[in-house]
mmCIF file of C-alpha atoms in Angstrom:
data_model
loop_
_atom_site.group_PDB
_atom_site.id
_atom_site.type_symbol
_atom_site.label_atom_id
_atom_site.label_comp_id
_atom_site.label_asym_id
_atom_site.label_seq_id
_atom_site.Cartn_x
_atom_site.Cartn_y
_atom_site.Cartn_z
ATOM 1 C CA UNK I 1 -16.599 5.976 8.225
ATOM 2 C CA UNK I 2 -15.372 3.393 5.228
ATOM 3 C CA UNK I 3 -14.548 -0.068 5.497
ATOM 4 C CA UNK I 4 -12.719 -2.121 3.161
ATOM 5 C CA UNK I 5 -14.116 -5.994 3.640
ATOM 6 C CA UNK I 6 -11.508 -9.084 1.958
ATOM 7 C CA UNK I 7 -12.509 -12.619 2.152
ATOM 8 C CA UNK I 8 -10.885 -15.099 2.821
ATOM 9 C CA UNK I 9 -8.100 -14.492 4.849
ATOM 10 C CA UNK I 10 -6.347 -17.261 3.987
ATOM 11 C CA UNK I 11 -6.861 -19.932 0.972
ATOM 12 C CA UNK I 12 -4.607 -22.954 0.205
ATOM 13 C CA UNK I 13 -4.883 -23.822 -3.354
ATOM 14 C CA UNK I 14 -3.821 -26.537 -5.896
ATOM 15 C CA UNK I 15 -1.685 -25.765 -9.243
ATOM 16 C CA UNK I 16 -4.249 -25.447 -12.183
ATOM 17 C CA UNK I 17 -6.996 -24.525 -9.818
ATOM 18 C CA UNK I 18 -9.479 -21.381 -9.983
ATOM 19 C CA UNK I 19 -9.106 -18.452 -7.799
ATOM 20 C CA UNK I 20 -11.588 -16.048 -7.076
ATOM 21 C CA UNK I 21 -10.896 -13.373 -4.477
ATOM 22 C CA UNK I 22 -13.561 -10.606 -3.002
ATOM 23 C CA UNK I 23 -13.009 -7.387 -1.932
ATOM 24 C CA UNK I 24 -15.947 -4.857 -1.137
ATOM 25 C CA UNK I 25 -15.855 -1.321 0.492
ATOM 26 C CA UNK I 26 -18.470 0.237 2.815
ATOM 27 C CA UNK I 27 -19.047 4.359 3.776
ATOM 28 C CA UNK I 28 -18.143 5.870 -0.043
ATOM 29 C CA UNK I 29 -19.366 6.314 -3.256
ATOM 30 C CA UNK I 30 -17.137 5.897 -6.989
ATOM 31 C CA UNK I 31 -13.876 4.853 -5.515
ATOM 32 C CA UNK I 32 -10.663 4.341 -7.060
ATOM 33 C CA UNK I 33 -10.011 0.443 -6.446
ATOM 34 C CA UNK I 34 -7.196 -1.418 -6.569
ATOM 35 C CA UNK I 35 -5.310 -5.296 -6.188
ATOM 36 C CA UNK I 36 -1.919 -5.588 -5.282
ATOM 37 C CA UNK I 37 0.282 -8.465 -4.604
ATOM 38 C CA UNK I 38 2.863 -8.710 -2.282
ATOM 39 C CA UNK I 39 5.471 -11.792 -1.751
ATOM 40 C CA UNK I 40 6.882 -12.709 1.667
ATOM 41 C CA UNK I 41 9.424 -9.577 2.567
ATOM 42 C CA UNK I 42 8.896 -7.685 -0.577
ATOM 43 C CA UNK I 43 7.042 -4.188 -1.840
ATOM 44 C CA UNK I 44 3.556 -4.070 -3.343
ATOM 45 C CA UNK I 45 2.959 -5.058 -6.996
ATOM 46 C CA UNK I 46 0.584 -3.134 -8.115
ATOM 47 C CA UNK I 47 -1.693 -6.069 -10.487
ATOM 48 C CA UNK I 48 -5.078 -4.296 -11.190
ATOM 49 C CA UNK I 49 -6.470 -0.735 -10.716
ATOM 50 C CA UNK I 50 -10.326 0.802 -11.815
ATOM 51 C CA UNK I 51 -11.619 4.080 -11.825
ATOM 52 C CA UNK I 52 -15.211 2.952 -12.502
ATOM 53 C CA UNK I 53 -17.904 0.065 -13.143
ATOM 54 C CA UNK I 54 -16.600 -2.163 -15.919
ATOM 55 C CA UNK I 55 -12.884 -0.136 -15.996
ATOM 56 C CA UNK I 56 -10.506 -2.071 -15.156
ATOM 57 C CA UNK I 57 -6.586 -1.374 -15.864
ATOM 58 C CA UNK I 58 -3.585 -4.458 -16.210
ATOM 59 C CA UNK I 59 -0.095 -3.064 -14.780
ATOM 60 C CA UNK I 60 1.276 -6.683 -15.171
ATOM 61 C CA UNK I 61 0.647 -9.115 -17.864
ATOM 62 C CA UNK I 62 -0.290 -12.939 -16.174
ATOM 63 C CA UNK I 63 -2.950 -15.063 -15.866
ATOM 64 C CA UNK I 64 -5.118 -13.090 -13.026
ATOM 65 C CA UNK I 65 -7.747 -11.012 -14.351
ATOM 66 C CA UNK I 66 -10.267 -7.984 -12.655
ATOM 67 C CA UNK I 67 -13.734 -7.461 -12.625
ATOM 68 C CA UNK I 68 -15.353 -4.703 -10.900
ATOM 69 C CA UNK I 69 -19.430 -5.397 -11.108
ATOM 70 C CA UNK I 70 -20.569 -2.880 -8.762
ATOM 71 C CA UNK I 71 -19.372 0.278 -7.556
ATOM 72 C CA UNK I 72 -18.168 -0.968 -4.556
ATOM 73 C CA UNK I 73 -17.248 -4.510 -5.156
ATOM 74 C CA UNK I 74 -13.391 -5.814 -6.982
ATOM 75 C CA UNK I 75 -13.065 -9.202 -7.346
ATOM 76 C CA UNK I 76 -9.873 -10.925 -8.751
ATOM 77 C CA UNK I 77 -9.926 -13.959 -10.673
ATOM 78 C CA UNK I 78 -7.881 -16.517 -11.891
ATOM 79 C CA UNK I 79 -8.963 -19.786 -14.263
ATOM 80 C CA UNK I 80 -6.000 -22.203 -13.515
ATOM 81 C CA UNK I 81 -3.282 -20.748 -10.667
ATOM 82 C CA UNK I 82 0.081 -21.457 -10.905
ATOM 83 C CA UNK I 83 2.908 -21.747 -8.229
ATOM 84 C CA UNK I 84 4.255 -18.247 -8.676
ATOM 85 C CA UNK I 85 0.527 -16.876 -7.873
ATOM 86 C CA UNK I 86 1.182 -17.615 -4.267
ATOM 87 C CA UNK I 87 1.617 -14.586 -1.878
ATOM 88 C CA UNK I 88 -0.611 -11.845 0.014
ATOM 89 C CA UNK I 89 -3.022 -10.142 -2.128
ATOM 90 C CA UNK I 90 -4.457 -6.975 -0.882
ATOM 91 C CA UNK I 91 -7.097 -4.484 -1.548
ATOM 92 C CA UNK I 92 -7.063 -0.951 -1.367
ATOM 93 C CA UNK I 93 -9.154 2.338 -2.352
ATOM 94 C CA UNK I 94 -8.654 5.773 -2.927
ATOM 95 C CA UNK I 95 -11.046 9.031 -3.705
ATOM 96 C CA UNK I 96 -11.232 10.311 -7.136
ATOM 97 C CA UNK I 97 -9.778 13.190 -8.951
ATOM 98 C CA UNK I 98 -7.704 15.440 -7.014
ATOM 99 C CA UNK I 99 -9.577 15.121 -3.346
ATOM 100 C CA UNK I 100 -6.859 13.114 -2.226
ATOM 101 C CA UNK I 101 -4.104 10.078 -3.343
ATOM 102 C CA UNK I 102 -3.932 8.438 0.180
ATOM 103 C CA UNK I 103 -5.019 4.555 -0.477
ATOM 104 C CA UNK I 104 -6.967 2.188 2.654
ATOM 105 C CA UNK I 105 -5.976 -1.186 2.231
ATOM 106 C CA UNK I 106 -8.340 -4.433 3.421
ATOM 107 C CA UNK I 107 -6.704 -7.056 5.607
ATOM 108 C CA UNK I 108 -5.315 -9.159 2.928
ATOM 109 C CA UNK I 109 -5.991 -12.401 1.505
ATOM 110 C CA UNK I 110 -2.735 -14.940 2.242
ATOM 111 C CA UNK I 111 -2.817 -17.339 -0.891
ATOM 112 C CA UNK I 112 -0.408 -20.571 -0.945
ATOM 113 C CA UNK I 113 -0.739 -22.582 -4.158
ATOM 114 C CA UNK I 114 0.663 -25.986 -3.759
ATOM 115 C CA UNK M 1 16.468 2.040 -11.329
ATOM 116 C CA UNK M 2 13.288 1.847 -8.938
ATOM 117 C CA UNK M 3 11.363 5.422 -9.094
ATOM 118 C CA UNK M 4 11.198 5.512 -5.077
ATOM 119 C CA UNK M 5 14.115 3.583 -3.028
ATOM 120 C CA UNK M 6 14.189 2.541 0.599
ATOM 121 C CA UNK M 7 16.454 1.383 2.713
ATOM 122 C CA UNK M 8 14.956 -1.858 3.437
ATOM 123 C CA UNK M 9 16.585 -2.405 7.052
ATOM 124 C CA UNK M 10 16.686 -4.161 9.294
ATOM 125 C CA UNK M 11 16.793 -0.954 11.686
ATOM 126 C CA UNK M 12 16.413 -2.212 15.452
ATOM 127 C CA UNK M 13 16.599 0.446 18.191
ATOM 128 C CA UNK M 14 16.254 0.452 22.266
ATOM 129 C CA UNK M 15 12.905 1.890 23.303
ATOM 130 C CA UNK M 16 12.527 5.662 23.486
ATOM 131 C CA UNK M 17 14.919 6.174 20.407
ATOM 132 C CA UNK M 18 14.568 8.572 18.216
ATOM 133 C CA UNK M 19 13.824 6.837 14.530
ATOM 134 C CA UNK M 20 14.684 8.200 10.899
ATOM 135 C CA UNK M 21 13.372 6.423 8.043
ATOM 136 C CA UNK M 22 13.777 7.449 4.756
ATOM 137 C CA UNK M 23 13.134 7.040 1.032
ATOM 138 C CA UNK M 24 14.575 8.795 -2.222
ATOM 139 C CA UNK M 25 12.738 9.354 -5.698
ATOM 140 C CA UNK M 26 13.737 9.877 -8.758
ATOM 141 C CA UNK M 27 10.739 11.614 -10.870
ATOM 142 C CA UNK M 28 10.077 14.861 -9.748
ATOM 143 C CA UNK M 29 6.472 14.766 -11.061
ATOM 144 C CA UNK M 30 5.522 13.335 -7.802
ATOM 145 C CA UNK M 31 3.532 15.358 -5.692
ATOM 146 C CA UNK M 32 1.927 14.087 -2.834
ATOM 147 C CA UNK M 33 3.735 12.167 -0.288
ATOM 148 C CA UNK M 34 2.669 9.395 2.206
ATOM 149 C CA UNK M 35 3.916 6.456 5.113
ATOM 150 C CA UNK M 36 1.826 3.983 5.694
ATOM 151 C CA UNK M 37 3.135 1.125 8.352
ATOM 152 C CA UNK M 38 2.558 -2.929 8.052
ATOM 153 C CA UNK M 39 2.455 -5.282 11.093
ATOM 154 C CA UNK M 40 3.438 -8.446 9.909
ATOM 155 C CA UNK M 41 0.591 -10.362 8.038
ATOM 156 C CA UNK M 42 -2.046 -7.419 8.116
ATOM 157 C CA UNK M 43 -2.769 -5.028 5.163
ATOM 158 C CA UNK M 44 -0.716 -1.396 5.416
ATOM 159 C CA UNK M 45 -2.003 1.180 7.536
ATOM 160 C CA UNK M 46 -1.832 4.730 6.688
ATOM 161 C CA UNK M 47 0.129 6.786 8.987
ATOM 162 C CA UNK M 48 0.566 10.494 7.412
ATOM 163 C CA UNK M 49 0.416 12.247 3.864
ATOM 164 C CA UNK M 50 1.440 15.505 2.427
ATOM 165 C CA UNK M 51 1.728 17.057 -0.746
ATOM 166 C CA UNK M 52 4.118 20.180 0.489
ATOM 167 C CA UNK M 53 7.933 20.386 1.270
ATOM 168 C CA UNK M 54 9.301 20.915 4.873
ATOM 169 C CA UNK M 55 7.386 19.094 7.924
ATOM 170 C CA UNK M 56 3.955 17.687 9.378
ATOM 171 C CA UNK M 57 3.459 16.625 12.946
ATOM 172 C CA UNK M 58 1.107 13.923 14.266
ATOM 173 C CA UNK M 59 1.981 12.872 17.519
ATOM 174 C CA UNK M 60 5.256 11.253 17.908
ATOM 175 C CA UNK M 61 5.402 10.827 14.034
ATOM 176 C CA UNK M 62 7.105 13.522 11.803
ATOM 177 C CA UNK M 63 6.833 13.409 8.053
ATOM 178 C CA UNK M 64 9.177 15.521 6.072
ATOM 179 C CA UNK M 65 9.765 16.257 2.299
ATOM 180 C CA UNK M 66 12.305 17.968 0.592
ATOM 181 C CA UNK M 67 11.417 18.087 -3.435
ATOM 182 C CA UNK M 68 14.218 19.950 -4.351
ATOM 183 C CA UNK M 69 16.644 16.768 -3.004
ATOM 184 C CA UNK M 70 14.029 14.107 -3.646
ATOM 185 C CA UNK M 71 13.945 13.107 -0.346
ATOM 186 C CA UNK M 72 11.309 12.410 2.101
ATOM 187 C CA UNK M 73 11.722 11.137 5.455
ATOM 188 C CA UNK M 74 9.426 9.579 8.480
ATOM 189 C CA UNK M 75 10.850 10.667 12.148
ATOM 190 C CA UNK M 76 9.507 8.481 15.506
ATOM 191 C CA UNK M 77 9.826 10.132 18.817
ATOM 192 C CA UNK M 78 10.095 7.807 21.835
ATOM 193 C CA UNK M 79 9.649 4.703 19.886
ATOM 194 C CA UNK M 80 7.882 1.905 21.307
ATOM 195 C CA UNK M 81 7.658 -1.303 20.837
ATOM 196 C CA UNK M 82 4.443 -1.314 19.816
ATOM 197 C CA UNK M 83 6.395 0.763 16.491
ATOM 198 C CA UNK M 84 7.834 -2.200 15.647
ATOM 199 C CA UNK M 85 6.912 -2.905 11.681
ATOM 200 C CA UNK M 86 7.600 -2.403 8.416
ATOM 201 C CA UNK M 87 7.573 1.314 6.995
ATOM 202 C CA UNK M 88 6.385 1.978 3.279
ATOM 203 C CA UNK M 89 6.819 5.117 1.925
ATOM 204 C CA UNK M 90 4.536 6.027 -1.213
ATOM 205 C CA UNK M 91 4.121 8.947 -3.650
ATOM 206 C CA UNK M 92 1.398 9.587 -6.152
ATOM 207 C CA UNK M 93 1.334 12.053 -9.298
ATOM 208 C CA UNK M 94 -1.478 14.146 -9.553
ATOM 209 C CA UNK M 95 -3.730 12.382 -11.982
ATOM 210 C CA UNK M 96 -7.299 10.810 -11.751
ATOM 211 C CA UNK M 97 -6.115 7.306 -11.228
ATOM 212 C CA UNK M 98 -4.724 8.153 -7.393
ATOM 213 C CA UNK M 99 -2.001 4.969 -8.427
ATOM 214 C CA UNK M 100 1.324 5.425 -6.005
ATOM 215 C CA UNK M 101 4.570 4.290 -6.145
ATOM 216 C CA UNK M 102 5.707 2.267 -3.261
ATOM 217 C CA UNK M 103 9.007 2.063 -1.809
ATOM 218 C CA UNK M 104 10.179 -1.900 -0.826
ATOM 219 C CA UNK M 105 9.400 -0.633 2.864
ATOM 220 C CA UNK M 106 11.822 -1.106 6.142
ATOM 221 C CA UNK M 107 11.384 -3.041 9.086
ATOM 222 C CA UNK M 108 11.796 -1.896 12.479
ATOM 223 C CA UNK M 109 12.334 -3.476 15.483
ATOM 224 C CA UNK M 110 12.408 -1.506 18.772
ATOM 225 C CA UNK M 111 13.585 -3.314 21.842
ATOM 226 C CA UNK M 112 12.087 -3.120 24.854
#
């Protein structure tokens, strides 16, 4: 069976800090990733998706950024985080091509920058 | 306007109610259909999908889509407390990228 693995689960940060967030998934091979944000009471912001090692997609312009270095592995990145990054940042992953467009989303990362 | 819209609640029934939950969309190239459910500070959980118009069962859930009225709803037999979340309802194109659309979601509360 898969497993989608985030870390941490929660993280205070200061303003102007770097952020580096991990997300890895176990039990398939070439998944669809992806990193959404989503503030207290809100819907899901879609910030990053990647279809592949190296491919890495922007739906919002900011000052995160996406790196996917192994099949299996997304991190999200920032170099200085700002007060507006704070919220709950989850992971998710989907098959590829037309086998199916249900996403599994990890436990979450809760992020307050102070 | 959003692409998918949601009632965002707050619904709060007495246990063993029957629930409706619903979302509308406005881009008919969506395809494939799916509720997931969110327990406060935990990542969404997937509940049902379906890519075809009229209903699917699991359980006491019910997922329905009409694509001619753009509509899509989630229906909860005997609700239970333990149903008590928020509902997002999601719908993807069929394209390589497997990116959804999600709805703002709806909370629930069902009273014991």
């Amino acid at each position: 069976s898969q497993t989608i693995h985030q870390w941490p689960a929660t993280l205070v940060q200061p303003v102007g800090s770097p952020l580096s967030l991990e997300c890895t998934v176990e039990g398939t091979s070439n998944p669809n990733l992806y990193w959404y944000r989503q503030a207290a009471g809100r819907g899901l912001q879609l910030l990053f998706y990647s279809v592949g090692i190296g491919q890495i997609s922007s739906e919002v312009p900011q000052n995160l950024s996406a790196s996917r270095p192994q099949d299996r592995q997304f991190i999200l990145s920032s170099k200085k985080l700002l007060l507006s990054d704070s919220g709950f940042y989850l992971c998710a992953w989907s098959r590829t091509g037309t086998s199916g467009y249900e996403q599994y989303f990890g436990p979450g990362t809760r992020l307050t920058v102070t | 306007q959003k692409e998918v819209e949601q009632d965002p609640g707050p619904l709060s029934v007495p246990e063993g109610a029957i629930v409706s939950l619903n979302c509308t969309y406005s881009n008919s190239a969506f395809q494939y259909f799916m509720w997931y459910r969110q327990y406060s500070r935990k990542g969404p959980e997937l509940l049902m999908y379906t890519y075809s118009s009229g209903n699917k069962e699991d359980g006491r859930f019910t997922a329905q889509v009409d694509k001619s009225s753009k509509y899509i709803s989630l229906f909860i037999r005997d609700s239970q407390p333990s149903d008590s979340a928020t509902y997002l309802c999601a719908m993807s194109r069929f394209t390589n990228a497997g990116k959804s659309t999600f709805g703002d979601g709806t909370t629930l509360t069902v009273k014991p």
